[in-house]
């Protein structure tokens, strides 16, 4: 459930009219709901209450300090994939002992930073990385707690760009090789094996792939324990999908019902690296219509947000609902909603049926809280959008719109 609704014909974030936010901060602007973030976090936490668990919010989905600090306040940990994400998580007040570090390309500097910070564990993705981590930890006189990311080879039935748990993916270690790599890990001086990690993909809208992969990972845990390894954590990754339109997707309780028996059987603490489920529907992107335009048989709405602000439609063909901020009963028309960027692939929606919108009017691109701002860029020298957190009837700018100076920071004119 999210807190973006119409009251008196105006779309609100919680009790704040989005017209007011747009007037105060300008457009394009991302707007997040604090209440929705907390609600989503709590539902997930409660769903898994019967098994020992730790929610490591996946920072890559939305790394704004405002978002991270709200989740830190709820007791969340963090799943990070870079030194930059570690910096943000710590700055937002997430305790290092609740931070897990994934990613296939960790550098020596990142490993050292994470070891110095005292994170809970590294999710190691290759034997080369394992050996390097052992060396770095040894040089620092520390022990690195690790899980190996294994590749359970299941098809999550999602977009190929975000499916990660199949054999051909660059992520993780093949199941067949996992035992050997675990044995290697156990023989090293400066790493301590504490868990098993899997992540099979993102925006998965069925329980089945999670159950199948957890069965395989669970068996591996059994074999590892049989070899005397003290496996205490099963990290099932992220990937719980959300509704972008009217589609039915499982709720956190549905996942918990299917997975809890398997998890209990293994007696481990489960780590959930959920991103999108918590933040996706807790955010919208507000944009203003600049022009109407016709070309042949096609109608276009040119708006002030573009693929540099929200790349999901261009990159994955993703669907985001687009609603008028001020409700109206005008006739529907079919339009492409496009931005000012000089690329034909710059669109937020194609062949979309929506009530006629006029220049100057505000639109809300829904479900934009996850993989929205974080994937934005300065392409076409567009300043990145502002971000706002609503809280009841109030709102706070949690990231200012970039300035022209921000755009050229660190650059030099060659004399
Ligand atoms: N854990 C790992 C190791 C991951 O790679 C990811 C996402 C997550 C957790 C969080 O997954 P979530 O719960 O948010 O599904 N940009 C794409 C999504 C890329 C996901 C990358 N990895 C999109 O806009 O759909």
XYZ file of C-alpha atoms and ligand atoms in Angstrom:
440
model
C 0.000 0.000 0.000
C 1.374 3.407 -0.839
C 0.410 6.886 0.267
C -0.063 8.615 -3.106
C -3.800 9.303 -3.472
C -6.266 11.878 -4.696
C -7.942 14.136 -2.142
C -10.284 16.837 -3.447
C -9.111 16.104 -6.987
C -5.418 16.642 -6.253
C -2.828 13.879 -6.024
C -1.220 13.947 -2.580
C 1.848 12.310 -1.087
C 0.500 11.453 2.366
C -1.270 14.729 3.296
C 0.893 16.990 1.123
C -0.600 18.125 -2.209
C 1.915 17.361 -4.952
C 1.015 20.673 -6.624
C 2.514 22.400 -3.585
C 5.703 20.333 -3.750
C 6.148 21.106 -7.466
C 5.554 24.825 -6.927
C 8.053 25.009 -4.082
C 10.803 22.809 -5.522
C 10.212 22.858 -9.287
C 10.169 19.914 -11.687
C 11.329 17.304 -12.424
C 11.351 16.178 -8.804
C 11.300 12.793 -7.120
C 8.911 12.617 -4.164
C 9.162 9.843 -1.546
C 6.718 9.006 1.237
C 8.233 8.371 4.632
C 5.091 6.591 5.813
C 5.151 4.203 2.848
C 8.816 3.374 3.383
C 8.162 2.490 6.994
C 4.997 0.575 6.181
C 6.717 -1.543 3.524
C 9.675 -2.226 5.797
C 7.428 -3.226 8.703
C 5.276 -5.535 6.585
C 8.339 -7.411 5.412
C 9.804 -7.533 8.901
C 6.553 -8.838 10.388
C 6.070 -11.400 7.615
C 9.392 -13.046 8.501
C 8.915 -12.658 12.265
C 8.850 -16.423 12.861
C 12.396 -16.959 11.590
C 15.529 -15.164 12.820
C 16.109 -12.593 10.101
C 17.927 -9.438 9.112
C 16.646 -7.084 6.415
C 19.632 -5.607 4.597
C 17.947 -2.970 2.450
C 19.518 -2.977 -1.001
C 21.044 0.479 -1.186
C 21.349 0.445 -4.977
C 17.570 0.727 -5.331
C 17.550 4.203 -3.791
C 20.570 5.488 -1.930
C 19.322 8.917 -0.859
C 20.408 9.649 2.715
C 16.844 10.621 3.599
C 15.586 7.192 2.525
C 18.459 5.351 4.206
C 18.027 7.214 7.468
C 14.291 6.464 7.634
C 15.081 2.766 7.164
C 17.955 2.932 9.657
C 15.402 4.247 12.141
C 13.341 1.095 11.542
C 16.329 -1.126 12.310
C 17.311 -1.950 8.730
C 20.746 -3.139 7.700
C 22.196 -2.567 4.233
C 23.228 -4.580 1.204
C 25.973 -2.608 -0.534
C 27.968 -3.063 -3.728
C 30.587 -0.317 -3.517
C 32.635 1.822 -1.191
C 30.309 4.689 -2.090
C 27.294 2.763 -0.856
C 29.169 1.857 2.326
C 29.892 5.550 2.913
C 26.215 6.425 2.460
C 24.961 3.587 4.661
C 27.293 4.542 7.518
C 26.467 8.240 7.138
C 22.763 7.429 7.379
C 23.340 5.631 10.683
C 23.130 1.996 9.585
C 25.241 -0.067 12.010
C 28.254 -1.707 10.293
C 27.358 -5.059 11.871
C 24.196 -5.030 9.725
C 25.995 -4.394 6.437
C 26.705 -7.053 3.800
C 28.921 -6.355 0.796
C 28.140 -7.986 -2.583
C 29.392 -7.367 -6.113
C 31.754 -9.096 -8.529
C 34.392 -6.375 -8.731
C 35.392 -5.288 -5.235
C 38.698 -3.414 -5.192
C 41.446 -3.667 -2.577
C 40.501 -0.185 -1.308
C 36.856 -1.171 -0.946
C 37.762 -4.376 0.890
C 40.011 -2.461 3.273
C 37.368 0.216 3.903
C 34.759 -2.445 4.679
C 37.126 -4.367 6.970
C 38.058 -1.180 8.832
C 34.363 -0.368 9.226
C 33.620 -3.792 10.701
C 30.849 -4.946 8.341
C 28.926 -8.163 9.000
C 30.198 -10.068 5.953
C 31.365 -10.061 2.367
C 29.367 -11.910 -0.261
C 32.241 -13.302 -2.300
C 31.574 -13.941 -5.974
C 34.712 -15.721 -7.255
C 37.745 -17.680 -6.115
C 40.059 -14.843 -7.213
C 38.142 -12.437 -4.999
C 38.314 -14.899 -2.103
C 42.102 -15.106 -2.331
C 42.495 -11.345 -2.574
C 40.202 -10.759 0.404
C 42.233 -13.262 2.435
C 45.392 -11.346 1.589
C 43.932 -7.900 2.351
C 42.470 -9.085 5.668
C 45.789 -10.727 6.568
C 47.719 -7.521 5.874
C 45.327 -5.657 8.154
C 45.550 -8.295 10.873
C 41.829 -8.995 10.615
C 39.517 -11.851 9.757
C 36.890 -11.344 7.075
C 33.558 -13.091 7.587
C 32.233 -14.346 4.280
C 29.420 -16.016 2.424
C 29.957 -17.322 -1.086
C 27.421 -16.193 -3.626
C 26.285 -19.355 -5.334
C 24.415 -19.557 -8.562
C 21.436 -21.886 -8.132
C 20.683 -21.891 -11.894
C 16.972 -21.082 -11.798
C 15.066 -18.956 -14.270
C 13.337 -16.149 -12.373
C 11.098 -15.288 -15.339
C 12.063 -11.627 -15.375
C 13.703 -9.207 -17.835
C 17.015 -10.723 -19.091
C 18.972 -7.635 -17.975
C 17.958 -8.224 -14.360
C 17.999 -12.037 -14.217
C 21.143 -13.050 -12.381
C 20.794 -16.592 -11.081
C 21.260 -18.564 -14.276
C 24.402 -20.337 -15.408
C 25.240 -17.803 -18.108
C 25.147 -14.867 -15.683
C 28.353 -13.154 -14.615
C 27.314 -13.402 -10.976
C 28.096 -15.972 -8.310
C 29.806 -19.346 -8.308
C 28.388 -22.439 -10.054
C 26.669 -24.862 -7.691
C 28.921 -27.698 -8.897
C 32.028 -25.744 -7.999
C 30.707 -24.310 -4.769
C 31.859 -27.155 -2.485
C 35.413 -26.943 -3.758
C 35.535 -23.161 -3.339
C 34.066 -23.456 0.167
C 36.779 -25.977 1.046
C 39.383 -23.597 -0.285
C 37.852 -20.801 1.811
C 37.902 -22.968 4.930
C 41.621 -23.560 4.429
C 42.476 -19.842 4.406
C 43.875 -18.084 7.461
C 42.125 -14.750 7.279
C 38.582 -15.526 6.191
C 35.868 -17.197 8.193
C 33.011 -18.912 6.379
C 29.689 -17.945 7.975
C 27.054 -18.084 5.250
C 25.668 -18.857 1.833
C 24.373 -16.136 -0.484
C 22.146 -16.259 -3.533
C 20.360 -13.594 -5.574
C 18.451 -14.811 -8.586
C 17.148 -11.594 -10.133
C 14.925 -8.596 -9.665
C 11.217 -7.794 -10.170
C 10.296 -11.456 -9.721
C 6.539 -11.807 -9.375
C 6.213 -15.449 -8.329
C 7.154 -17.389 -5.223
C 8.283 -20.486 -7.177
C 11.783 -19.383 -8.259
C 12.620 -18.429 -4.665
C 11.417 -21.777 -3.344
C 13.327 -23.729 -6.011
C 16.565 -21.861 -5.503
C 16.312 -22.007 -1.730
C 15.855 -25.770 -1.905
C 19.134 -26.043 -3.802
C 20.937 -23.596 -1.572
C 19.546 -25.373 1.500
C 20.998 -28.669 0.315
C 24.348 -26.998 -0.082
C 24.116 -25.727 3.499
C 23.486 -29.326 4.605
C 26.576 -30.592 2.768
C 28.731 -27.782 4.110
C 27.675 -28.474 7.657
C 28.404 -32.144 7.032
C 31.973 -31.056 6.259
C 32.187 -29.200 9.552
C 31.589 -25.660 8.288
C 29.643 -23.454 10.678
C 27.068 -21.936 8.297
C 24.931 -19.502 10.280
C 23.420 -17.288 7.592
C 21.416 -17.943 4.453
C 21.161 -14.799 2.374
C 18.291 -15.221 -0.105
C 19.059 -11.966 -1.942
C 16.496 -9.485 -3.145
C 14.123 -9.559 -6.068
C 10.594 -9.455 -4.625
C 8.586 -7.754 -7.390
C 6.035 -4.970 -7.062
C 2.896 -4.032 -8.999
C 3.633 -1.333 -11.582
C 0.091 -1.472 -12.968
C -2.873 -3.521 -11.791
C -1.032 -6.852 -11.769
C -1.309 -9.268 -8.843
C 1.980 -9.982 -7.131
C 2.767 -11.973 -3.979
C 2.796 -10.127 -0.651
C 5.654 -10.478 1.849
C 3.518 -12.933 3.838
C 3.219 -15.154 0.768
C 6.997 -15.340 0.411
C 7.395 -15.953 4.128
C 4.790 -18.734 4.117
C 6.581 -20.526 1.266
C 10.133 -20.008 2.482
C 9.924 -20.138 6.284
C 9.669 -23.967 6.489
C 12.798 -24.374 4.352
C 14.624 -21.772 6.403
C 13.575 -23.255 9.736
C 14.774 -26.667 8.620
C 18.275 -25.223 8.227
C 18.197 -23.250 11.468
C 20.045 -20.244 10.042
C 19.487 -16.507 10.289
C 17.999 -15.417 6.999
C 19.234 -12.238 5.331
C 16.875 -10.454 2.929
C 18.428 -7.978 0.498
C 15.223 -6.304 -0.542
C 15.290 -3.036 -2.456
C 12.425 -2.442 -4.850
C 9.691 -3.891 -2.620
C 10.479 -1.336 0.065
C 11.074 1.758 -1.999
C 9.573 1.251 -5.488
C 6.023 2.296 -4.766
C 7.137 4.770 -2.103
C 8.215 7.263 -4.763
C 6.896 9.194 -7.775
C 8.538 11.454 -10.329
C 6.735 14.754 -10.896
C 7.092 16.341 -14.296
C 5.461 19.256 -16.119
C 4.103 19.178 -19.664
C 6.109 21.565 -21.867
C 4.493 21.103 -25.274
C 1.981 19.121 -27.242
C 3.126 17.990 -30.650
C 1.846 15.958 -33.603
C 3.963 14.070 -36.087
C 2.134 12.069 -38.750
C -0.449 10.064 -36.862
C 1.378 10.259 -33.577
C 0.732 12.620 -30.729
C 3.468 13.531 -28.299
C 3.480 15.110 -24.902
C 6.875 16.693 -24.370
C 7.556 16.836 -20.635
C 10.448 18.230 -18.585
C 11.623 14.822 -17.282
C 13.647 12.602 -19.603
C 15.517 9.321 -19.899
C 18.379 10.879 -17.947
C 15.973 11.236 -14.993
C 14.224 7.859 -15.307
C 15.861 5.404 -17.686
C 13.746 2.313 -16.935
C 11.263 2.750 -19.843
C 14.083 3.324 -22.376
C 16.392 0.628 -21.018
C 14.008 -2.193 -20.147
C 10.769 -1.131 -21.824
C 9.352 -0.824 -18.309
C 5.822 0.355 -17.687
C 5.184 3.199 -15.233
C 1.686 4.567 -14.723
C 1.384 8.282 -15.457
C -1.355 10.214 -13.646
C -2.480 13.825 -13.882
C -1.693 15.548 -10.587
C -4.931 17.518 -10.865
C -7.732 15.088 -11.650
C -9.919 15.855 -14.640
C -12.609 14.211 -16.717
C -11.212 15.111 -20.122
C -11.423 12.669 -22.975
C -8.655 10.075 -23.218
C -6.126 10.262 -26.040
C -3.213 8.047 -27.054
C 0.161 9.711 -26.699
C 3.876 9.081 -26.371
C 5.185 10.855 -23.290
C 8.695 11.987 -24.226
C 11.465 14.084 -22.717
C 13.752 16.775 -24.145
C 16.793 14.479 -24.624
C 18.054 14.145 -28.202
C 17.410 10.430 -28.636
C 14.408 8.643 -30.119
C 14.703 6.210 -27.212
C 13.907 9.018 -24.774
C 10.391 8.249 -23.622
C 8.558 7.667 -20.373
C 5.567 5.976 -22.020
C 4.598 4.881 -25.514
C 1.112 4.664 -27.011
C -0.353 5.468 -23.637
C -4.028 6.194 -23.280
C -4.504 9.045 -20.811
C -6.718 12.107 -20.328
C -5.627 15.017 -22.502
C -2.935 17.072 -20.758
C -2.086 20.680 -21.575
C 1.236 22.546 -21.403
C 1.993 23.705 -17.869
C 0.126 20.821 -16.249
C 1.724 18.376 -13.835
C 2.006 14.625 -14.281
C 3.122 12.012 -11.762
C 5.163 9.066 -13.025
C 4.269 6.392 -10.498
C 6.340 3.602 -8.886
C 9.551 5.546 -9.472
C 11.119 5.157 -6.025
C 13.397 2.252 -6.976
C 16.079 2.475 -9.681
C 14.870 5.980 -10.537
C 17.084 8.779 -9.308
C 19.980 6.379 -8.663
C 20.205 5.546 -12.370
C 19.879 9.157 -13.482
C 22.681 10.950 -15.322
C 23.704 14.354 -16.618
C 23.288 13.359 -20.268
C 22.625 16.390 -22.461
C 24.046 18.426 -19.556
C 20.768 18.166 -17.737
C 20.978 18.902 -14.046
C 19.853 15.972 -11.946
C 16.442 16.353 -10.320
C 15.682 17.327 -6.749
C 14.441 14.715 -4.252
C 11.829 15.391 -1.599
C 10.529 13.374 1.364
C 6.944 13.949 2.424
C 5.988 13.336 6.010
C 2.313 13.872 6.793
C 1.419 17.315 5.446
C 5.041 18.486 5.443
C 7.910 17.874 3.108
C 11.660 18.179 3.172
C 14.109 18.533 0.287
C 16.450 15.565 0.802
C 18.564 16.394 -2.240
C 18.729 19.748 -3.907
C 18.398 20.077 -7.635
C 21.856 20.292 -9.162
C 23.113 23.728 -10.133
C 24.996 24.697 -13.292
C 28.157 24.806 -11.164
C 27.489 21.243 -10.009
C 27.406 20.247 -13.678
C 31.008 21.295 -14.327
C 32.487 20.541 -10.884
C 36.034 19.251 -11.216
C 36.304 20.049 -14.939
C 38.910 22.385 -16.437
C 38.982 24.698 -19.423
C 42.175 23.906 -21.347
C 44.185 27.124 -21.821
N 20.936 -8.160 -3.962
C 21.717 -8.180 -5.070
C 22.961 -8.947 -5.045
C 21.310 -7.468 -6.219
O 22.075 -7.517 -7.299
C 20.100 -6.742 -6.204
C 19.662 -5.995 -7.382
C 19.331 -6.729 -5.024
C 19.787 -7.460 -3.930
C 18.049 -5.958 -4.885
O 17.046 -6.419 -5.725
P 15.530 -5.895 -5.560
O 14.981 -6.376 -4.243
O 15.548 -4.411 -5.627
O 14.843 -6.499 -6.727
N 17.840 -1.467 -12.497
C 16.939 -2.590 -12.553
C 17.094 -3.506 -11.373
C 18.514 -4.014 -11.171
C 18.663 -4.898 -9.948
C 20.096 -5.136 -9.649
N 20.326 -5.950 -8.471
C 15.516 -2.060 -12.687
O 15.338 -0.856 -12.780
O 14.575 -2.841 -12.749
